[in-house]
Amino acid sequence: MNARSHVSHVVDQFGSQAAAYVTSAVHAAGADLDRIGALVRGMPGARVLDLGCGGGHVAFAAAAAGAAVTAYDLSDAMLAAVAAEAARRGLERIETRQGAAETLPFPEANFDAVLTRYSAHHWRDVPAALAQARRVLKPGGLLVVCDIVSPEEPLLDTHLQAVELLRDPSHVRDYRVSEWRAMLEAAGFAPGQPLASRPRMEFASWIARMRTPPANVAAIRALQASAPEEVAAHFAIEPDGSFLLDSVLIEARPYGEAP
């Protein structure tokens, strides 16, 4: 058996697909990205950390809104793709740094905002990463978490985690909203009301982004075909395998601190 670390899974999965994530239509637009841009525009001169930057879409939105941005990710290949795209767009206030979300190499109170989008479900230790985000935020700073979330009902949760892991071995967990609130509060944040959306995953491009092996694709389709009607209805599973996911954006500030 050839076992690899979780970090190796993440780097292997995303390093080779960096360009696909930079150009992904699913990741490049959305109400959540618009909201992030609006928030940053309300923070003139902000220093921003894009935590788990992936294809860099949060970094691009924040830089276009006037912030100085540090794009931070495990994958050197992903960071290189982000730097190249930033240069192509003429966004000069983006720097890149490599590392894990749980061990941020930045001093305390270094950023006005920490932003993370579609990344946390790959982190091995979300509470540790949130504690790090709290540490590097300035007083009165803003944390924005956007990610796919799991439904509260176990039947739906189990289906989602199964298909996610079959598609991508670096997947850890899509957390429930209740889990997010508990983790944020434990890290010292007061979370606001989630902004919910339901992005559609077009099946062919969804598996192509992760180069999912044919055997795993077949297993996902088998799970979809045998899914109880409650699962099929919630995820709006289509004949070709395309389906809807649940996503939220949560704005949070350290307890007792006003913006």
PDB file of C-alpha atoms in Angstrom:
ATOM      1  CA  MET A   1       0.000   0.000   0.000  1.00  0.00           C
ATOM      2  CA  ASN A   2       1.376   3.400  -1.039  1.00  0.00           C
ATOM      3  CA  ALA A   3       0.027   5.753   1.661  1.00  0.00           C
ATOM      4  CA  ARG A   4       0.602   9.499   1.353  1.00  0.00           C
ATOM      5  CA  SER A   5       0.088  12.378   3.737  1.00  0.00           C
ATOM      6  CA  HIS A   6      -2.924  14.656   3.472  1.00  0.00           C
ATOM      7  CA  VAL A   7      -0.642  17.530   2.462  1.00  0.00           C
ATOM      8  CA  SER A   8       0.688  15.427  -0.407  1.00  0.00           C
ATOM      9  CA  HIS A   9      -2.862  14.721  -1.565  1.00  0.00           C
ATOM     10  CA  VAL A  10      -3.710  18.425  -1.582  1.00  0.00           C
ATOM     11  CA  VAL A  11      -0.520  19.469  -3.386  1.00  0.00           C
ATOM     12  CA  ASP A  12      -0.840  16.680  -5.967  1.00  0.00           C
ATOM     13  CA  GLN A  13      -4.516  17.306  -6.643  1.00  0.00           C
ATOM     14  CA  PHE A  14      -4.318  21.063  -7.028  1.00  0.00           C
ATOM     15  CA  GLY A  15      -0.791  21.664  -8.303  1.00  0.00           C
ATOM     16  CA  SER A  16      -1.439  19.804 -11.523  1.00  0.00           C
ATOM     17  CA  GLN A  17      -4.803  21.514 -12.016  1.00  0.00           C
ATOM     18  CA  ALA A  18      -3.807  25.072 -11.154  1.00  0.00           C
ATOM     19  CA  ALA A  19      -4.725  26.535 -14.538  1.00  0.00           C
ATOM     20  CA  ALA A  20      -8.139  24.848 -14.453  1.00  0.00           C
ATOM     21  CA  TYR A  21      -8.981  26.580 -11.178  1.00  0.00           C
ATOM     22  CA  VAL A  22      -7.813  29.983 -12.398  1.00  0.00           C
ATOM     23  CA  THR A  23     -10.178  29.679 -15.391  1.00  0.00           C
ATOM     24  CA  SER A  24     -13.047  27.815 -13.645  1.00  0.00           C
ATOM     25  CA  ALA A  25     -16.364  29.582 -14.253  1.00  0.00           C
ATOM     26  CA  VAL A  26     -17.738  28.190 -10.979  1.00  0.00           C
ATOM     27  CA  HIS A  27     -14.946  29.821  -8.987  1.00  0.00           C
ATOM     28  CA  ALA A  28     -14.542  33.040 -11.000  1.00  0.00           C
ATOM     29  CA  ALA A  29     -17.944  34.619 -10.272  1.00  0.00           C
ATOM     30  CA  GLY A  30     -20.838  34.647  -7.857  1.00  0.00           C
ATOM     31  CA  ALA A  31     -22.752  36.755  -5.337  1.00  0.00           C
ATOM     32  CA  ASP A  32     -20.260  35.741  -2.647  1.00  0.00           C
ATOM     33  CA  LEU A  33     -17.345  37.155  -4.669  1.00  0.00           C
ATOM     34  CA  ASP A  34     -19.337  40.343  -5.298  1.00  0.00           C
ATOM     35  CA  ARG A  35     -19.960  40.641  -1.554  1.00  0.00           C
ATOM     36  CA  ILE A  36     -16.261  40.222  -0.793  1.00  0.00           C
ATOM     37  CA  GLY A  37     -15.397  42.981  -3.251  1.00  0.00           C
ATOM     38  CA  ALA A  38     -17.964  45.295  -1.665  1.00  0.00           C
ATOM     39  CA  LEU A  39     -16.631  44.612   1.830  1.00  0.00           C
ATOM     40  CA  VAL A  40     -13.048  45.345   0.794  1.00  0.00           C
ATOM     41  CA  ARG A  41     -14.061  48.574  -0.958  1.00  0.00           C
ATOM     42  CA  GLY A  42     -15.423  49.673   2.427  1.00  0.00           C
ATOM     43  CA  MET A  43     -11.958  49.202   3.983  1.00  0.00           C
ATOM     44  CA  PRO A  44      -9.664  51.752   2.280  1.00  0.00           C
ATOM     45  CA  GLY A  45      -5.989  50.826   2.412  1.00  0.00           C
ATOM     46  CA  ALA A  46      -6.709  47.345   3.774  1.00  0.00           C
ATOM     47  CA  ARG A  47      -4.139  44.583   4.059  1.00  0.00           C
ATOM     48  CA  VAL A  48      -5.884  41.323   3.174  1.00  0.00           C
ATOM     49  CA  LEU A  49      -4.974  37.650   3.488  1.00  0.00           C
ATOM     50  CA  ASP A  50      -6.559  35.268   0.964  1.00  0.00           C
ATOM     51  CA  LEU A  51      -6.280  32.073   2.988  1.00  0.00           C
ATOM     52  CA  GLY A  52      -6.121  28.969   0.797  1.00  0.00           C
ATOM     53  CA  CYS A  53      -6.267  31.148  -2.293  1.00  0.00           C
ATOM     54  CA  GLY A  54      -6.652  28.346  -4.848  1.00  0.00           C
ATOM     55  CA  GLY A  55      -7.143  29.943  -8.264  1.00  0.00           C
ATOM     56  CA  GLY A  56      -6.835  33.424  -6.752  1.00  0.00           C
ATOM     57  CA  HIS A  57     -10.320  34.774  -7.420  1.00  0.00           C
ATOM     58  CA  VAL A  58     -10.695  36.304  -3.944  1.00  0.00           C
ATOM     59  CA  ALA A  59      -7.232  37.846  -4.251  1.00  0.00           C
ATOM     60  CA  PHE A  60      -8.127  39.332  -7.639  1.00  0.00           C
ATOM     61  CA  ALA A  61     -11.430  40.744  -6.327  1.00  0.00           C
ATOM     62  CA  ALA A  62      -9.798  42.215  -3.220  1.00  0.00           C
ATOM     63  CA  ALA A  63      -6.900  43.759  -5.155  1.00  0.00           C
ATOM     64  CA  ALA A  64      -9.290  45.240  -7.715  1.00  0.00           C
ATOM     65  CA  ALA A  65     -11.180  46.760  -4.765  1.00  0.00           C
ATOM     66  CA  GLY A  66      -8.007  48.516  -3.589  1.00  0.00           C
ATOM     67  CA  ALA A  67      -6.455  46.147  -1.040  1.00  0.00           C
ATOM     68  CA  ALA A  68      -2.880  44.944  -0.700  1.00  0.00           C
ATOM     69  CA  VAL A  69      -3.304  41.176  -0.834  1.00  0.00           C
ATOM     70  CA  THR A  70      -1.261  38.199   0.303  1.00  0.00           C
ATOM     71  CA  ALA A  71      -2.390  35.096  -1.579  1.00  0.00           C
ATOM     72  CA  TYR A  72      -1.535  32.072   0.583  1.00  0.00           C
ATOM     73  CA  ASP A  73      -1.787  28.411  -0.418  1.00  0.00           C
ATOM     74  CA  LEU A  74      -0.172  24.999   0.055  1.00  0.00           C
ATOM     75  CA  SER A  75       0.515  24.554  -3.656  1.00  0.00           C
ATOM     76  CA  ASP A  76       3.489  26.336  -5.246  1.00  0.00           C
ATOM     77  CA  ALA A  77       2.050  25.566  -8.690  1.00  0.00           C
ATOM     78  CA  MET A  78      -1.251  27.194  -7.739  1.00  0.00           C
ATOM     79  CA  LEU A  79       0.575  30.260  -6.425  1.00  0.00           C
ATOM     80  CA  ALA A  80       2.592  30.523  -9.639  1.00  0.00           C
ATOM     81  CA  ALA A  81      -0.633  30.433 -11.664  1.00  0.00           C
ATOM     82  CA  VAL A  82      -2.146  33.140  -9.438  1.00  0.00           C
ATOM     83  CA  ALA A  83       0.933  35.356  -9.804  1.00  0.00           C
ATOM     84  CA  ALA A  84       0.870  34.961 -13.589  1.00  0.00           C
ATOM     85  CA  GLU A  85      -2.846  35.798 -13.791  1.00  0.00           C
ATOM     86  CA  ALA A  86      -2.407  38.812 -11.474  1.00  0.00           C
ATOM     87  CA  ALA A  87       0.339  40.107 -13.766  1.00  0.00           C
ATOM     88  CA  ARG A  88      -1.859  39.542 -16.816  1.00  0.00           C
ATOM     89  CA  ARG A  89      -4.634  41.580 -15.166  1.00  0.00           C
ATOM     90  CA  GLY A  90      -2.254  44.324 -14.073  1.00  0.00           C
ATOM     91  CA  LEU A  91      -2.917  43.702 -10.371  1.00  0.00           C
ATOM     92  CA  GLU A  92       0.383  44.745  -8.832  1.00  0.00           C
ATOM     93  CA  ARG A  93      -0.657  44.606  -5.146  1.00  0.00           C
ATOM     94  CA  ILE A  94      -0.796  40.818  -4.879  1.00  0.00           C
ATOM     95  CA  GLU A  95       2.060  38.878  -3.292  1.00  0.00           C
ATOM     96  CA  THR A  96       2.148  35.099  -2.841  1.00  0.00           C
ATOM     97  CA  ARG A  97       3.253  33.006   0.135  1.00  0.00           C
ATOM     98  CA  GLN A  98       3.311  29.223   0.471  1.00  0.00           C
ATOM     99  CA  GLY A  99       2.148  27.307   3.543  1.00  0.00           C
ATOM    100  CA  ALA A 100      -0.628  25.560   5.459  1.00  0.00           C
ATOM    101  CA  ALA A 101      -3.699  27.288   6.878  1.00  0.00           C
ATOM    102  CA  GLU A 102      -2.940  25.912  10.335  1.00  0.00           C
ATOM    103  CA  THR A 103       0.530  27.515  10.564  1.00  0.00           C
ATOM    104  CA  LEU A 104       0.466  31.083   9.288  1.00  0.00           C
ATOM    105  CA  PRO A 105       3.951  32.660   9.001  1.00  0.00           C
ATOM    106  CA  PHE A 106       2.722  36.165   9.800  1.00  0.00           C
ATOM    107  CA  PRO A 107       2.980  38.339  12.927  1.00  0.00           C
ATOM    108  CA  GLU A 108       0.011  39.084  15.172  1.00  0.00           C
ATOM    109  CA  ALA A 109      -2.436  41.792  14.096  1.00  0.00           C
ATOM    110  CA  ASN A 110      -1.022  41.898  10.558  1.00  0.00           C
ATOM    111  CA  PHE A 111      -4.172  41.987   8.407  1.00  0.00           C
ATOM    112  CA  ASP A 112      -7.350  44.044   8.286  1.00  0.00           C
ATOM    113  CA  ALA A 113      -9.235  41.104   6.780  1.00  0.00           C
ATOM    114  CA  VAL A 114      -8.763  37.364   6.366  1.00  0.00           C
ATOM    115  CA  LEU A 115     -10.798  35.938   3.495  1.00  0.00           C
ATOM    116  CA  THR A 116     -11.212  32.291   2.527  1.00  0.00           C
ATOM    117  CA  ARG A 117     -13.408  30.836  -0.211  1.00  0.00           C
ATOM    118  CA  TYR A 118     -13.894  27.191  -1.266  1.00  0.00           C
ATOM    119  CA  SER A 119     -10.787  26.087   0.616  1.00  0.00           C
ATOM    120  CA  ALA A 120     -11.620  25.103   4.196  1.00  0.00           C
ATOM    121  CA  HIS A 121     -13.117  21.737   3.249  1.00  0.00           C
ATOM    122  CA  HIS A 122      -9.546  20.684   2.396  1.00  0.00           C
ATOM    123  CA  TRP A 123      -7.996  21.800   5.690  1.00  0.00           C
ATOM    124  CA  ARG A 124      -6.963  19.086   8.081  1.00  0.00           C
ATOM    125  CA  ASP A 125      -7.629  21.189  11.223  1.00  0.00           C
ATOM    126  CA  VAL A 126     -10.164  23.986  10.751  1.00  0.00           C
ATOM    127  CA  PRO A 127     -10.215  25.067  14.446  1.00  0.00           C
ATOM    128  CA  ALA A 128      -6.427  25.530  14.361  1.00  0.00           C
ATOM    129  CA  ALA A 129      -6.667  27.553  11.147  1.00  0.00           C
ATOM    130  CA  LEU A 130      -9.389  29.775  12.616  1.00  0.00           C
ATOM    131  CA  ALA A 131      -7.255  30.361  15.703  1.00  0.00           C
ATOM    132  CA  GLN A 132      -4.437  31.447  13.388  1.00  0.00           C
ATOM    133  CA  ALA A 133      -6.789  33.742  11.488  1.00  0.00           C
ATOM    134  CA  ARG A 134      -7.835  35.332  14.790  1.00  0.00           C
ATOM    135  CA  ARG A 135      -4.186  35.823  15.737  1.00  0.00           C
ATOM    136  CA  VAL A 136      -3.170  37.608  12.525  1.00  0.00           C
ATOM    137  CA  LEU A 137      -6.234  39.884  12.391  1.00  0.00           C
ATOM    138  CA  LYS A 138      -5.924  43.464  13.576  1.00  0.00           C
ATOM    139  CA  PRO A 139      -8.322  44.705  16.284  1.00  0.00           C
ATOM    140  CA  GLY A 140     -11.703  45.245  14.666  1.00  0.00           C
ATOM    141  CA  GLY A 141     -10.655  43.049  11.735  1.00  0.00           C
ATOM    142  CA  LEU A 142     -12.950  41.017   9.515  1.00  0.00           C
ATOM    143  CA  LEU A 143     -13.008  37.301   8.753  1.00  0.00           C
ATOM    144  CA  VAL A 144     -15.019  36.096   5.764  1.00  0.00           C
ATOM    145  CA  VAL A 145     -15.542  32.366   5.309  1.00  0.00           C
ATOM    146  CA  CYS A 146     -17.183  31.069   2.155  1.00  0.00           C
ATOM    147  CA  ASP A 147     -17.436  27.356   1.483  1.00  0.00           C
ATOM    148  CA  ILE A 148     -19.629  24.493   0.427  1.00  0.00           C
ATOM    149  CA  VAL A 149     -21.665  23.328   3.413  1.00  0.00           C
ATOM    150  CA  SER A 150     -23.340  20.058   4.224  1.00  0.00           C
ATOM    151  CA  PRO A 151     -27.035  19.836   5.065  1.00  0.00           C
ATOM    152  CA  GLU A 152     -27.851  19.287   8.730  1.00  0.00           C
ATOM    153  CA  GLU A 153     -29.688  16.012   7.970  1.00  0.00           C
ATOM    154  CA  PRO A 154     -27.332  12.982   8.245  1.00  0.00           C
ATOM    155  CA  LEU A 155     -28.853  11.232   5.200  1.00  0.00           C
ATOM    156  CA  LEU A 156     -27.931  14.175   2.977  1.00  0.00           C
ATOM    157  CA  ASP A 157     -24.612  14.781   4.706  1.00  0.00           C
ATOM    158  CA  THR A 158     -23.431  11.201   4.135  1.00  0.00           C
ATOM    159  CA  HIS A 159     -24.204  11.327   0.406  1.00  0.00           C
ATOM    160  CA  LEU A 160     -22.369  14.626  -0.039  1.00  0.00           C
ATOM    161  CA  GLN A 161     -19.209  13.550   1.788  1.00  0.00           C
ATOM    162  CA  ALA A 162     -19.130  10.261  -0.137  1.00  0.00           C
ATOM    163  CA  VAL A 163     -19.298  11.810  -3.600  1.00  0.00           C
ATOM    164  CA  GLU A 164     -16.839  14.561  -2.626  1.00  0.00           C
ATOM    165  CA  LEU A 165     -14.244  12.047  -1.423  1.00  0.00           C
ATOM    166  CA  LEU A 166     -14.673   9.817  -4.474  1.00  0.00           C
ATOM    167  CA  ARG A 167     -14.113  12.822  -6.693  1.00  0.00           C
ATOM    168  CA  ASP A 168     -11.160  14.216  -4.730  1.00  0.00           C
ATOM    169  CA  PRO A 169      -9.005  12.299  -2.194  1.00  0.00           C
ATOM    170  CA  SER A 170      -7.847  15.587  -0.639  1.00  0.00           C
ATOM    171  CA  HIS A 171     -11.393  16.306   0.559  1.00  0.00           C
ATOM    172  CA  VAL A 172     -11.775  16.389   4.359  1.00  0.00           C
ATOM    173  CA  ARG A 173     -15.298  17.613   5.124  1.00  0.00           C
ATOM    174  CA  ASP A 174     -18.021  19.988   3.998  1.00  0.00           C
ATOM    175  CA  TYR A 175     -19.110  21.270   7.416  1.00  0.00           C
ATOM    176  CA  ARG A 176     -22.687  22.012   8.439  1.00  0.00           C
ATOM    177  CA  VAL A 177     -23.612  25.641   9.175  1.00  0.00           C
ATOM    178  CA  SER A 178     -24.085  24.662  12.822  1.00  0.00           C
ATOM    179  CA  GLU A 179     -20.538  23.279  12.876  1.00  0.00           C
ATOM    180  CA  TRP A 180     -19.182  26.468  11.337  1.00  0.00           C
ATOM    181  CA  ARG A 181     -20.905  28.613  13.939  1.00  0.00           C
ATOM    182  CA  ALA A 182     -19.524  26.471  16.764  1.00  0.00           C
ATOM    183  CA  MET A 183     -15.973  26.528  15.363  1.00  0.00           C
ATOM    184  CA  LEU A 184     -16.033  30.280  14.777  1.00  0.00           C
ATOM    185  CA  GLU A 185     -17.335  30.978  18.274  1.00  0.00           C
ATOM    186  CA  ALA A 186     -14.720  28.666  19.814  1.00  0.00           C
ATOM    187  CA  ALA A 187     -12.009  30.629  17.972  1.00  0.00           C
ATOM    188  CA  GLY A 188     -13.272  33.910  19.416  1.00  0.00           C
ATOM    189  CA  PHE A 189     -15.430  35.161  16.540  1.00  0.00           C
ATOM    190  CA  ALA A 190     -19.010  36.408  16.488  1.00  0.00           C
ATOM    191  CA  PRO A 191     -20.450  35.049  13.230  1.00  0.00           C
ATOM    192  CA  GLY A 192     -23.125  36.935  11.350  1.00  0.00           C
ATOM    193  CA  GLN A 193     -26.079  35.593   9.396  1.00  0.00           C
ATOM    194  CA  PRO A 194     -24.940  33.280   6.567  1.00  0.00           C
ATOM    195  CA  LEU A 195     -25.493  34.392   2.980  1.00  0.00           C
ATOM    196  CA  ALA A 196     -26.659  31.231   1.216  1.00  0.00           C
ATOM    197  CA  SER A 197     -26.445  30.198  -2.432  1.00  0.00           C
ATOM    198  CA  ARG A 198     -26.853  26.997  -4.449  1.00  0.00           C
ATOM    199  CA  PRO A 199     -24.189  26.697  -7.167  1.00  0.00           C
ATOM    200  CA  ARG A 200     -24.785  24.116  -9.906  1.00  0.00           C
ATOM    201  CA  MET A 201     -22.001  21.607 -10.543  1.00  0.00           C
ATOM    202  CA  GLU A 202     -21.920  20.616 -14.200  1.00  0.00           C
ATOM    203  CA  PHE A 203     -20.799  17.004 -13.857  1.00  0.00           C
ATOM    204  CA  ALA A 204     -18.302  16.726 -16.710  1.00  0.00           C
ATOM    205  CA  SER A 205     -16.314  19.828 -15.715  1.00  0.00           C
ATOM    206  CA  TRP A 206     -16.674  19.023 -11.995  1.00  0.00           C
ATOM    207  CA  ILE A 207     -14.813  15.720 -12.382  1.00  0.00           C
ATOM    208  CA  ALA A 208     -12.435  17.078 -15.052  1.00  0.00           C
ATOM    209  CA  ARG A 209     -11.088  19.737 -12.645  1.00  0.00           C
ATOM    210  CA  MET A 210      -9.908  16.934 -10.319  1.00  0.00           C
ATOM    211  CA  ARG A 211      -9.033  14.396 -13.042  1.00  0.00           C
ATOM    212  CA  THR A 212     -11.234  11.914 -11.193  1.00  0.00           C
ATOM    213  CA  PRO A 213     -10.367   8.340 -12.237  1.00  0.00           C
ATOM    214  CA  PRO A 214     -13.020   6.506 -14.316  1.00  0.00           C
ATOM    215  CA  ALA A 215     -13.652   3.936 -11.558  1.00  0.00           C
ATOM    216  CA  ASN A 216     -14.426   6.740  -9.101  1.00  0.00           C
ATOM    217  CA  VAL A 217     -16.643   8.505 -11.631  1.00  0.00           C
ATOM    218  CA  ALA A 218     -18.582   5.265 -12.035  1.00  0.00           C
ATOM    219  CA  ALA A 219     -18.910   4.954  -8.253  1.00  0.00           C
ATOM    220  CA  ILE A 220     -20.272   8.515  -7.976  1.00  0.00           C
ATOM    221  CA  ARG A 221     -22.814   7.828 -10.717  1.00  0.00           C
ATOM    222  CA  ALA A 222     -23.824   4.594  -8.974  1.00  0.00           C
ATOM    223  CA  LEU A 223     -24.384   6.459  -5.709  1.00  0.00           C
ATOM    224  CA  GLN A 224     -26.470   9.039  -7.529  1.00  0.00           C
ATOM    225  CA  ALA A 225     -28.509   6.363  -9.291  1.00  0.00           C
ATOM    226  CA  SER A 226     -29.271   4.538  -6.045  1.00  0.00           C
ATOM    227  CA  ALA A 227     -29.826   7.664  -3.938  1.00  0.00           C
ATOM    228  CA  PRO A 228     -33.062   7.868  -1.921  1.00  0.00           C
ATOM    229  CA  GLU A 229     -35.611  10.274  -3.322  1.00  0.00           C
ATOM    230  CA  GLU A 230     -34.903  12.758  -0.513  1.00  0.00           C
ATOM    231  CA  VAL A 231     -31.237  12.912  -1.586  1.00  0.00           C
ATOM    232  CA  ALA A 232     -32.037  13.162  -5.300  1.00  0.00           C
ATOM    233  CA  ALA A 233     -34.514  15.958  -4.614  1.00  0.00           C
ATOM    234  CA  HIS A 234     -32.284  17.988  -2.302  1.00  0.00           C
ATOM    235  CA  PHE A 235     -29.281  17.938  -4.607  1.00  0.00           C
ATOM    236  CA  ALA A 236     -31.486  18.190  -7.724  1.00  0.00           C
ATOM    237  CA  ILE A 237     -29.506  15.383  -9.359  1.00  0.00           C
ATOM    238  CA  GLU A 238     -29.866  15.542 -13.147  1.00  0.00           C
ATOM    239  CA  PRO A 239     -29.698  12.639 -15.640  1.00  0.00           C
ATOM    240  CA  ASP A 240     -26.103  13.498 -16.593  1.00  0.00           C
ATOM    241  CA  GLY A 241     -24.990  13.654 -12.934  1.00  0.00           C
ATOM    242  CA  SER A 242     -25.003  17.438 -12.599  1.00  0.00           C
ATOM    243  CA  PHE A 243     -26.373  18.660  -9.262  1.00  0.00           C
ATOM    244  CA  LEU A 244     -26.726  21.556  -6.836  1.00  0.00           C
ATOM    245  CA  LEU A 245     -24.544  22.225  -3.803  1.00  0.00           C
ATOM    246  CA  ASP A 246     -25.185  24.400  -0.761  1.00  0.00           C
ATOM    247  CA  SER A 247     -22.760  27.264  -0.192  1.00  0.00           C
ATOM    248  CA  VAL A 248     -22.619  29.979   2.462  1.00  0.00           C
ATOM    249  CA  LEU A 249     -20.682  33.145   3.125  1.00  0.00           C
ATOM    250  CA  ILE A 250     -20.247  34.028   6.795  1.00  0.00           C
ATOM    251  CA  GLU A 251     -18.872  37.358   7.992  1.00  0.00           C
ATOM    252  CA  ALA A 252     -17.362  37.259  11.472  1.00  0.00           C
ATOM    253  CA  ARG A 253     -15.537  39.644  13.773  1.00  0.00           C
ATOM    254  CA  PRO A 254     -13.671  39.011  17.008  1.00  0.00           C
ATOM    255  CA  TYR A 255     -15.997  39.129  19.999  1.00  0.00           C
ATOM    256  CA  GLY A 256     -16.505  42.585  21.438  1.00  0.00           C
ATOM    257  CA  GLU A 257     -14.935  44.417  18.499  1.00  0.00           C
ATOM    258  CA  ALA A 258     -16.863  46.766  16.274  1.00  0.00           C
ATOM    259  CA  PRO A 259     -15.929  47.347  12.638  1.00  0.00           C
TER     260      PRO A 259
END
